[in-house]
Amino acid sequence: MLTKAYAPASIGNVSVGFDILGAALKPISGAMLGDQVSVEDAEQYQMTCDGVFAHKLPTDPSKNLVALCHDFFHEKLEEKGQRPRILKLHLTKNLPIGSGLGSSASSVVAALDALNTHYDSPFDETELLLMMGELEGKVSGSVHYDNVAPAYLGGLVLMTEQLPKVAVNLPVFEHWYWVVCYSGLSVSTAAARDILPKQVALQDTITFGRQLSVFVHALHARDEDLAASMLSDVIAEPHRKALLPKFDESRAFAMENGSLAFGISGSGPTVFAATNSLASAETIAAWLEQNYIQNEDGFCHVCQLDIEGASAKKESK
Ligand code: HSE
């Protein structure tokens, strides 16, 4: 029996919800913007990788994030009194590391979803999500769910981070397009967090609370102009945009060409533009492709939200 899981890329923060809001992405081209993990019973443990960005992974397979997921999942399984089996794991690494597209979250979510499905779901959704957050924290140096939660649950997800419901799915504007452009440079989340001030000014705290709460209200009220007008970031973007060549020009072009909002995806360097017009999404994507991309690793996709999130299924071989 082989179990395969896919988990989509995601926009962390979505400007307005630093560390607690994230959106799962699905390119309208049908391209696979997310990692895939397969799990299979075996005689001997094995961890292998392929995919466009596999060459950027640690060469020692025991350091691979999916191997860490395997060890962590088996520890938790033993704590539940279940016996781990010998497995063969394979990762197809489609997302670039340090891109701001939730690359590590995508691997973690696909791995844990595949493992959980393979063992017939010993962990419920909440337990699994908490495990995903913990693992993401081991990689990025701090626990934040704004990539793992959308990659797992799909759509636009707001974290409550407390029981009884650790994450909630927000209503979305189905007709919005999300253009994402990865410059090709690598920015580590830990480094992008280090440059942030450890204290936030009172005025910015009030602005953050106001914008996030009005944004959530506007989603429920189906008021897209109001929602779009709240999509700005007073916490991270002012400090991080200096790391992103051509950020201001890109925003100016996007906003002059029908974008409702423009910001940094997660900790960057990927940027996103949200628009309700496909023509405008395509114009912005073409410009970003020409102007924001810095090297051959960069790419641009016009996306909609991936409402389904991670998907895992068993296949008989
Ligand atoms: N929310 C975190 C940050 C991770 O901005 O540092 C983003 O993916």
mmCIF file of C-alpha atoms and ligand atoms in Angstrom:
data_model
loop_
_atom_site.group_PDB
_atom_site.id
_atom_site.type_symbol
_atom_site.label_atom_id
_atom_site.label_comp_id
_atom_site.label_asym_id
_atom_site.label_seq_id
_atom_site.Cartn_x
_atom_site.Cartn_y
_atom_site.Cartn_z
ATOM 1 C CA MET A 1 0.000 0.000 0.000
ATOM 2 C CA LEU A 2 1.322 3.427 -1.012
ATOM 3 C CA THR A 3 0.023 6.677 0.466
ATOM 4 C CA LYS A 4 0.567 9.958 -1.377
ATOM 5 C CA ALA A 5 -0.100 13.455 -0.094
ATOM 6 C CA TYR A 6 0.129 16.882 -1.670
ATOM 7 C CA ALA A 7 0.205 20.198 0.205
ATOM 8 C CA PRO A 8 -0.051 23.570 -1.549
ATOM 9 C CA ALA A 9 2.168 26.649 -1.320
ATOM 10 C CA SER A 10 0.809 29.460 0.813
ATOM 11 C CA ILE A 11 1.000 33.187 1.465
ATOM 12 C CA GLY A 12 1.847 33.708 5.143
ATOM 13 C CA ASN A 13 0.686 36.891 6.908
ATOM 14 C CA VAL A 14 -1.375 38.097 3.882
ATOM 15 C CA SER A 15 -0.056 41.545 4.979
ATOM 16 C CA VAL A 16 -2.731 42.092 7.591
ATOM 17 C CA GLY A 17 -2.297 39.062 9.874
ATOM 18 C CA PHE A 18 1.350 38.694 10.857
ATOM 19 C CA ASP A 19 1.955 35.093 11.973
ATOM 20 C CA ILE A 20 -1.762 34.256 12.294
ATOM 21 C CA LEU A 21 -3.271 34.514 8.796
ATOM 22 C CA GLY A 22 -2.418 32.519 5.687
ATOM 23 C CA ALA A 23 -3.805 31.617 2.275
ATOM 24 C CA ALA A 24 -3.330 28.393 0.260
ATOM 25 C CA LEU A 25 -2.506 28.796 -3.441
ATOM 26 C CA LYS A 26 -3.501 27.006 -6.624
ATOM 27 C CA PRO A 27 -2.100 28.224 -9.973
ATOM 28 C CA ILE A 28 -4.816 28.646 -12.599
ATOM 29 C CA SER A 29 -2.444 27.034 -15.135
ATOM 30 C CA GLY A 30 -2.828 23.722 -13.293
ATOM 31 C CA ALA A 31 0.884 23.751 -12.364
ATOM 32 C CA MET A 32 1.693 21.926 -9.138
ATOM 33 C CA LEU A 33 2.793 24.640 -6.699
ATOM 34 C CA GLY A 34 3.336 22.452 -3.654
ATOM 35 C CA ASP A 35 5.314 19.471 -2.409
ATOM 36 C CA GLN A 36 4.284 15.853 -2.587
ATOM 37 C CA VAL A 37 5.258 13.049 -0.204
ATOM 38 C CA SER A 38 4.699 9.339 -0.601
ATOM 39 C CA VAL A 39 4.940 6.710 2.127
ATOM 40 C CA GLU A 40 5.134 2.977 1.667
ATOM 41 C CA ASP A 41 5.787 -0.063 3.893
ATOM 42 C CA ALA A 42 9.259 -1.479 3.259
ATOM 43 C CA GLU A 43 11.865 -3.976 4.411
ATOM 44 C CA GLN A 44 14.338 -1.191 5.008
ATOM 45 C CA TYR A 45 13.941 2.495 5.850
ATOM 46 C CA GLN A 46 14.634 4.794 2.899
ATOM 47 C CA MET A 47 14.340 8.523 2.234
ATOM 48 C CA THR A 48 14.621 9.777 -1.361
ATOM 49 C CA CYS A 49 13.886 13.057 -3.155
ATOM 50 C CA ASP A 50 13.290 14.445 -6.611
ATOM 51 C CA GLY A 51 11.648 17.564 -8.018
ATOM 52 C CA VAL A 52 12.766 20.941 -9.385
ATOM 53 C CA PHE A 53 14.212 22.127 -6.060
ATOM 54 C CA ALA A 54 15.508 18.777 -4.714
ATOM 55 C CA HIS A 55 19.101 19.871 -5.405
ATOM 56 C CA LYS A 56 18.747 22.609 -2.761
ATOM 57 C CA LEU A 57 17.928 20.119 0.019
ATOM 58 C CA PRO A 58 20.511 18.799 2.516
ATOM 59 C CA THR A 59 22.560 16.032 0.886
ATOM 60 C CA ASP A 60 22.383 13.931 4.064
ATOM 61 C CA PRO A 61 18.920 12.282 3.852
ATOM 62 C CA SER A 62 18.669 12.083 7.666
ATOM 63 C CA LYS A 63 18.659 15.916 7.748
ATOM 64 C CA ASN A 64 15.770 16.102 5.297
ATOM 65 C CA LEU A 65 12.684 17.713 6.769
ATOM 66 C CA VAL A 66 10.537 14.750 5.740
ATOM 67 C CA ALA A 67 12.904 12.425 7.638
ATOM 68 C CA LEU A 68 12.448 14.657 10.714
ATOM 69 C CA CYS A 69 8.673 14.434 10.211
ATOM 70 C CA HIS A 70 8.939 10.640 10.038
ATOM 71 C CA ASP A 71 10.917 10.446 13.317
ATOM 72 C CA PHE A 72 8.617 12.921 15.066
ATOM 73 C CA PHE A 73 5.442 11.160 13.858
ATOM 74 C CA HIS A 74 6.730 7.789 15.020
ATOM 75 C CA GLU A 75 7.627 9.215 18.461
ATOM 76 C CA LYS A 76 4.084 10.556 18.823
ATOM 77 C CA LEU A 77 2.667 7.264 17.579
ATOM 78 C CA GLU A 78 4.611 5.351 20.224
ATOM 79 C CA GLU A 79 3.324 7.766 22.872
ATOM 80 C CA LYS A 80 -0.155 6.689 21.759
ATOM 81 C CA GLY A 81 0.834 3.065 22.263
ATOM 82 C CA GLN A 82 0.995 2.206 18.552
ATOM 83 C CA ARG A 83 3.903 0.425 16.975
ATOM 84 C CA PRO A 84 5.731 2.217 14.123
ATOM 85 C CA ARG A 85 6.370 0.274 10.902
ATOM 86 C CA ILE A 86 9.394 0.375 8.595
ATOM 87 C CA LEU A 87 8.713 2.874 5.820
ATOM 88 C CA LYS A 88 10.087 4.125 2.545
ATOM 89 C CA LEU A 89 9.518 7.873 2.048
ATOM 90 C CA HIS A 90 9.797 9.959 -1.084
ATOM 91 C CA LEU A 91 9.618 13.748 -1.373
ATOM 92 C CA THR A 92 8.951 15.613 -4.608
ATOM 93 C CA LYS A 93 10.282 19.079 -3.824
ATOM 94 C CA ASN A 94 8.510 21.538 -6.090
ATOM 95 C CA LEU A 95 8.845 24.629 -3.903
ATOM 96 C CA PRO A 96 11.987 26.706 -3.478
ATOM 97 C CA ILE A 97 13.439 26.970 0.038
ATOM 98 C CA GLY A 98 13.538 30.436 1.600
ATOM 99 C CA SER A 99 11.019 31.778 -0.907
ATOM 100 C CA GLY A 100 8.206 32.962 1.364
ATOM 101 C CA LEU A 101 5.820 30.473 -0.210
ATOM 102 C CA GLY A 102 5.680 28.172 2.796
ATOM 103 C CA SER A 103 8.111 25.662 1.316
ATOM 104 C CA SER A 104 8.996 23.915 4.593
ATOM 105 C CA ALA A 105 5.339 23.991 5.681
ATOM 106 C CA SER A 106 4.342 22.309 2.422
ATOM 107 C CA SER A 107 6.826 19.467 3.037
ATOM 108 C CA VAL A 108 5.795 19.135 6.693
ATOM 109 C CA VAL A 109 2.069 19.101 5.902
ATOM 110 C CA ALA A 110 2.416 16.638 3.015
ATOM 111 C CA ALA A 111 4.616 14.354 5.138
ATOM 112 C CA LEU A 112 2.408 14.336 8.243
ATOM 113 C CA ASP A 113 -0.791 14.052 6.215
ATOM 114 C CA ALA A 114 0.673 11.111 4.269
ATOM 115 C CA LEU A 115 1.918 9.400 7.448
ATOM 116 C CA ASN A 116 -1.353 9.926 9.304
ATOM 117 C CA THR A 117 -3.381 8.590 6.379
ATOM 118 C CA HIS A 118 -0.997 5.654 5.991
ATOM 119 C CA TYR A 119 -1.623 4.680 9.642
ATOM 120 C CA ASP A 120 -5.427 5.158 9.236
ATOM 121 C CA SER A 121 -5.601 8.513 11.029
ATOM 122 C CA PRO A 122 -4.436 7.913 14.608
ATOM 123 C CA PHE A 123 -4.350 11.723 15.053
ATOM 124 C CA ASP A 124 -7.315 14.043 14.560
ATOM 125 C CA GLU A 125 -7.134 17.293 12.568
ATOM 126 C CA THR A 126 -6.286 19.463 15.579
ATOM 127 C CA GLU A 127 -3.596 17.122 16.902
ATOM 128 C CA LEU A 128 -2.020 16.903 13.473
ATOM 129 C CA LEU A 129 -2.093 20.676 12.952
ATOM 130 C CA LEU A 130 -0.395 21.237 16.315
ATOM 131 C CA MET A 131 2.281 18.705 15.349
ATOM 132 C CA MET A 132 2.768 20.506 12.022
ATOM 133 C CA GLY A 133 3.245 23.834 13.845
ATOM 134 C CA GLU A 134 5.749 22.292 16.223
ATOM 135 C CA LEU A 135 7.790 20.860 13.342
ATOM 136 C CA GLU A 136 7.661 24.116 11.370
ATOM 137 C CA GLY A 137 8.939 25.807 14.542
ATOM 138 C CA LYS A 138 11.941 23.479 14.671
ATOM 139 C CA VAL A 139 12.905 24.571 11.146
ATOM 140 C CA SER A 140 12.237 28.294 11.212
ATOM 141 C CA GLY A 141 13.189 28.924 14.832
ATOM 142 C CA SER A 142 9.714 30.022 15.992
ATOM 143 C CA VAL A 143 6.300 28.390 16.037
ATOM 144 C CA HIS A 144 3.900 30.101 13.638
ATOM 145 C CA TYR A 145 1.023 28.452 11.855
ATOM 146 C CA ASP A 146 0.366 30.886 9.027
ATOM 147 C CA ASN A 147 1.763 28.471 6.414
ATOM 148 C CA VAL A 148 1.030 25.025 7.862
ATOM 149 C CA ALA A 149 -2.610 25.841 8.621
ATOM 150 C CA PRO A 150 -3.608 26.971 5.090
ATOM 151 C CA ALA A 151 -1.448 24.265 3.480
ATOM 152 C CA TYR A 152 -3.325 21.669 5.531
ATOM 153 C CA LEU A 153 -6.854 23.092 5.721
ATOM 154 C CA GLY A 154 -6.962 25.099 2.477
ATOM 155 C CA GLY A 155 -8.465 28.549 1.772
ATOM 156 C CA LEU A 156 -7.825 31.527 4.007
ATOM 157 C CA VAL A 157 -7.093 30.469 7.576
ATOM 158 C CA LEU A 158 -6.945 32.515 10.769
ATOM 159 C CA MET A 159 -5.263 30.960 13.785
ATOM 160 C CA THR A 160 -6.907 31.144 17.184
ATOM 161 C CA GLU A 161 -4.052 29.042 18.627
ATOM 162 C CA GLN A 162 -6.236 27.829 21.456
ATOM 163 C CA LEU A 163 -8.676 25.042 22.030
ATOM 164 C CA PRO A 164 -11.430 24.201 21.295
ATOM 165 C CA LYS A 165 -10.655 25.302 17.713
ATOM 166 C CA VAL A 166 -7.045 26.223 16.933
ATOM 167 C CA ALA A 167 -7.742 27.517 13.405
ATOM 168 C CA VAL A 168 -10.761 28.920 11.563
ATOM 169 C CA ASN A 169 -11.431 29.140 7.841
ATOM 170 C CA LEU A 170 -12.531 32.620 6.780
ATOM 171 C CA PRO A 171 -14.946 33.371 3.936
ATOM 172 C CA VAL A 172 -13.132 34.227 0.690
ATOM 173 C CA PHE A 173 -13.813 36.175 -2.500
ATOM 174 C CA GLU A 174 -13.794 33.297 -4.983
ATOM 175 C CA HIS A 175 -13.296 35.642 -7.937
ATOM 176 C CA TRP A 176 -10.035 37.162 -6.647
ATOM 177 C CA TYR A 177 -6.752 36.237 -8.284
ATOM 178 C CA TRP A 178 -3.502 36.126 -6.340
ATOM 179 C CA VAL A 179 -0.397 36.763 -8.442
ATOM 180 C CA VAL A 180 2.721 35.444 -6.722
ATOM 181 C CA CYS A 181 6.206 36.195 -7.965
ATOM 182 C CA TYR A 182 9.328 34.599 -6.502
ATOM 183 C CA SER A 183 12.470 36.593 -7.302
ATOM 184 C CA GLY A 184 14.751 33.552 -7.152
ATOM 185 C CA LEU A 185 16.732 34.872 -4.164
ATOM 186 C CA SER A 186 16.648 33.004 -0.876
ATOM 187 C CA VAL A 187 15.674 34.728 2.377
ATOM 188 C CA SER A 188 15.646 32.617 5.529
ATOM 189 C CA THR A 189 12.620 33.128 7.749
ATOM 190 C CA ALA A 190 14.899 33.244 10.792
ATOM 191 C CA ALA A 191 16.963 36.069 9.229
ATOM 192 C CA ALA A 192 13.831 37.950 8.132
ATOM 193 C CA ARG A 193 12.531 37.716 11.722
ATOM 194 C CA ASP A 194 15.828 38.843 13.217
ATOM 195 C CA ILE A 195 15.565 42.222 11.526
ATOM 196 C CA LEU A 196 12.166 42.932 13.091
ATOM 197 C CA PRO A 197 12.017 45.088 16.209
ATOM 198 C CA LYS A 198 11.159 43.096 19.338
ATOM 199 C CA GLN A 199 8.718 45.777 20.524
ATOM 200 C CA VAL A 200 5.922 47.312 18.440
ATOM 201 C CA ALA A 201 4.830 50.916 18.935
ATOM 202 C CA LEU A 202 1.410 51.429 20.510
ATOM 203 C CA GLN A 203 0.080 53.199 17.402
ATOM 204 C CA ASP A 204 1.126 50.281 15.154
ATOM 205 C CA THR A 205 -0.452 47.789 17.556
ATOM 206 C CA ILE A 206 -3.742 49.662 17.322
ATOM 207 C CA THR A 207 -3.486 49.846 13.519
ATOM 208 C CA PHE A 208 -2.730 46.088 13.360
ATOM 209 C CA GLY A 209 -5.763 45.208 15.501
ATOM 210 C CA ARG A 210 -8.023 47.588 13.613
ATOM 211 C CA GLN A 211 -6.996 46.404 10.149
ATOM 212 C CA LEU A 212 -7.186 42.687 10.912
ATOM 213 C CA SER A 213 -10.546 42.914 12.636
ATOM 214 C CA VAL A 214 -12.098 45.149 9.947
ATOM 215 C CA PHE A 215 -10.673 42.808 7.261
ATOM 216 C CA VAL A 216 -12.333 39.782 8.883
ATOM 217 C CA HIS A 217 -15.596 41.741 9.226
ATOM 218 C CA ALA A 218 -15.417 42.760 5.543
ATOM 219 C CA LEU A 219 -14.973 39.134 4.454
ATOM 220 C CA HIS A 220 -18.108 38.141 6.356
ATOM 221 C CA ALA A 221 -19.971 41.205 5.041
ATOM 222 C CA ARG A 222 -18.844 40.374 1.453
ATOM 223 C CA ASP A 223 -17.505 43.952 1.150
ATOM 224 C CA GLU A 224 -14.464 43.545 -1.101
ATOM 225 C CA ASP A 225 -13.498 47.227 -1.286
ATOM 226 C CA LEU A 226 -13.405 47.438 2.495
ATOM 227 C CA ALA A 227 -11.476 44.156 2.752
ATOM 228 C CA ALA A 228 -8.915 45.274 0.152
ATOM 229 C CA SER A 229 -8.454 48.662 1.821
ATOM 230 C CA MET A 230 -7.340 46.908 5.039
ATOM 231 C CA LEU A 231 -4.674 44.741 3.379
ATOM 232 C CA SER A 232 -1.535 46.476 4.548
ATOM 233 C CA ASP A 233 1.244 45.526 6.922
ATOM 234 C CA VAL A 234 2.526 47.812 9.668
ATOM 235 C CA ILE A 235 4.464 45.076 11.464
ATOM 236 C CA ALA A 236 6.961 43.444 9.090
ATOM 237 C CA GLU A 237 6.880 45.036 5.642
ATOM 238 C CA PRO A 238 8.387 48.422 6.631
ATOM 239 C CA HIS A 239 11.472 46.563 7.905
ATOM 240 C CA ARG A 240 11.641 43.746 5.377
ATOM 241 C CA LYS A 241 11.100 45.518 2.089
ATOM 242 C CA ALA A 242 14.703 46.779 2.141
ATOM 243 C CA LEU A 243 15.714 43.120 1.563
ATOM 244 C CA LEU A 244 13.642 42.981 -1.624
ATOM 245 C CA PRO A 245 15.094 44.685 -4.706
ATOM 246 C CA LYS A 246 12.391 46.466 -6.818
ATOM 247 C CA PHE A 247 9.690 46.040 -4.167
ATOM 248 C CA ASP A 248 8.420 49.644 -4.322
ATOM 249 C CA GLU A 249 8.389 49.768 -8.154
ATOM 250 C CA SER A 250 6.550 46.441 -8.235
ATOM 251 C CA ARG A 251 3.910 47.664 -5.835
ATOM 252 C CA ALA A 252 3.504 50.916 -7.809
ATOM 253 C CA PHE A 253 3.029 48.997 -11.074
ATOM 254 C CA ALA A 254 0.569 46.542 -9.517
ATOM 255 C CA MET A 255 -1.530 49.258 -7.859
ATOM 256 C CA GLU A 256 -1.649 51.298 -11.089
ATOM 257 C CA ASN A 257 -2.776 48.215 -12.993
ATOM 258 C CA GLY A 258 -5.788 47.003 -11.097
ATOM 259 C CA SER A 259 -4.289 45.411 -8.014
ATOM 260 C CA LEU A 260 -6.443 45.692 -4.889
ATOM 261 C CA ALA A 261 -3.511 44.966 -2.601
ATOM 262 C CA PHE A 262 0.191 44.187 -2.828
ATOM 263 C CA GLY A 263 2.529 42.769 -0.204
ATOM 264 C CA ILE A 264 5.248 40.350 0.836
ATOM 265 C CA SER A 265 4.341 36.676 0.902
ATOM 266 C CA GLY A 266 5.418 35.374 4.304
ATOM 267 C CA SER A 267 8.947 36.488 5.028
ATOM 268 C CA GLY A 268 9.722 37.035 1.330
ATOM 269 C CA PRO A 269 11.209 37.477 -1.176
ATOM 270 C CA THR A 270 8.013 36.361 -2.971
ATOM 271 C CA VAL A 271 5.523 39.195 -3.403
ATOM 272 C CA PHE A 272 1.808 38.922 -4.047
ATOM 273 C CA ALA A 273 -0.811 41.075 -5.748
ATOM 274 C CA ALA A 274 -4.537 40.475 -5.202
ATOM 275 C CA THR A 275 -6.978 41.520 -7.905
ATOM 276 C CA ASN A 276 -10.528 40.741 -8.992
ATOM 277 C CA SER A 277 -9.661 40.915 -12.710
ATOM 278 C CA LEU A 278 -7.947 38.146 -14.661
ATOM 279 C CA ALA A 279 -6.707 40.645 -17.276
ATOM 280 C CA SER A 280 -5.106 42.719 -14.563
ATOM 281 C CA ALA A 281 -3.598 39.612 -12.917
ATOM 282 C CA GLU A 282 -2.021 38.671 -16.241
ATOM 283 C CA THR A 283 -0.661 42.183 -16.858
ATOM 284 C CA ILE A 284 0.866 42.295 -13.372
ATOM 285 C CA ALA A 285 2.291 38.772 -13.722
ATOM 286 C CA ALA A 286 3.929 39.656 -17.066
ATOM 287 C CA TRP A 287 5.501 42.802 -15.591
ATOM 288 C CA LEU A 288 6.753 41.040 -12.450
ATOM 289 C CA GLU A 289 8.208 38.257 -14.552
ATOM 290 C CA GLN A 290 10.232 40.816 -16.511
ATOM 291 C CA ASN A 291 11.144 43.071 -13.618
ATOM 292 C CA TYR A 292 10.991 41.364 -10.214
ATOM 293 C CA ILE A 293 12.672 38.062 -11.045
ATOM 294 C CA GLN A 294 16.442 38.175 -10.391
ATOM 295 C CA ASN A 295 17.688 34.790 -11.596
ATOM 296 C CA GLU A 296 16.737 31.505 -13.276
ATOM 297 C CA ASP A 297 15.137 30.091 -10.103
ATOM 298 C CA GLY A 298 12.442 32.795 -10.082
ATOM 299 C CA PHE A 299 8.875 32.279 -11.326
ATOM 300 C CA CYS A 300 5.480 33.871 -11.370
ATOM 301 C CA HIS A 301 2.014 32.290 -11.133
ATOM 302 C CA VAL A 302 -1.519 33.618 -11.349
ATOM 303 C CA CYS A 303 -3.360 31.710 -8.633
ATOM 304 C CA GLN A 304 -6.689 31.341 -6.972
ATOM 305 C CA LEU A 305 -7.048 30.091 -3.438
ATOM 306 C CA ASP A 306 -6.670 26.356 -2.990
ATOM 307 C CA ILE A 307 -9.829 25.677 -1.040
ATOM 308 C CA GLU A 308 -9.150 21.977 -0.608
ATOM 309 C CA GLY A 309 -5.712 22.273 1.030
ATOM 310 C CA ALA A 310 -3.718 19.100 1.567
ATOM 311 C CA SER A 311 -4.952 15.907 0.020
ATOM 312 C CA ALA A 312 -3.771 12.432 0.944
ATOM 313 C CA LYS A 313 -4.861 9.137 -0.481
ATOM 314 C CA LYS A 314 -3.942 5.488 -0.355
ATOM 315 C CA GLU A 315 -3.180 3.766 -3.607
ATOM 316 C CA SER A 316 -2.854 0.048 -4.087
ATOM 317 C CA LYS A 317 0.331 -0.633 -6.052
HETATM 318 N N1 HSE B 1 4.761 34.739 9.541
HETATM 319 C C1 HSE B 1 6.129 34.383 9.491
HETATM 320 C C2 HSE B 1 6.985 35.585 9.196
HETATM 321 C C3 HSE B 1 6.424 33.284 8.526
HETATM 322 O O1 HSE B 1 6.517 36.475 8.500
HETATM 323 O O2 HSE B 1 8.099 35.622 9.679
HETATM 324 C C4 HSE B 1 5.986 33.575 7.166
HETATM 325 O O3 HSE B 1 5.913 32.504 6.355
#
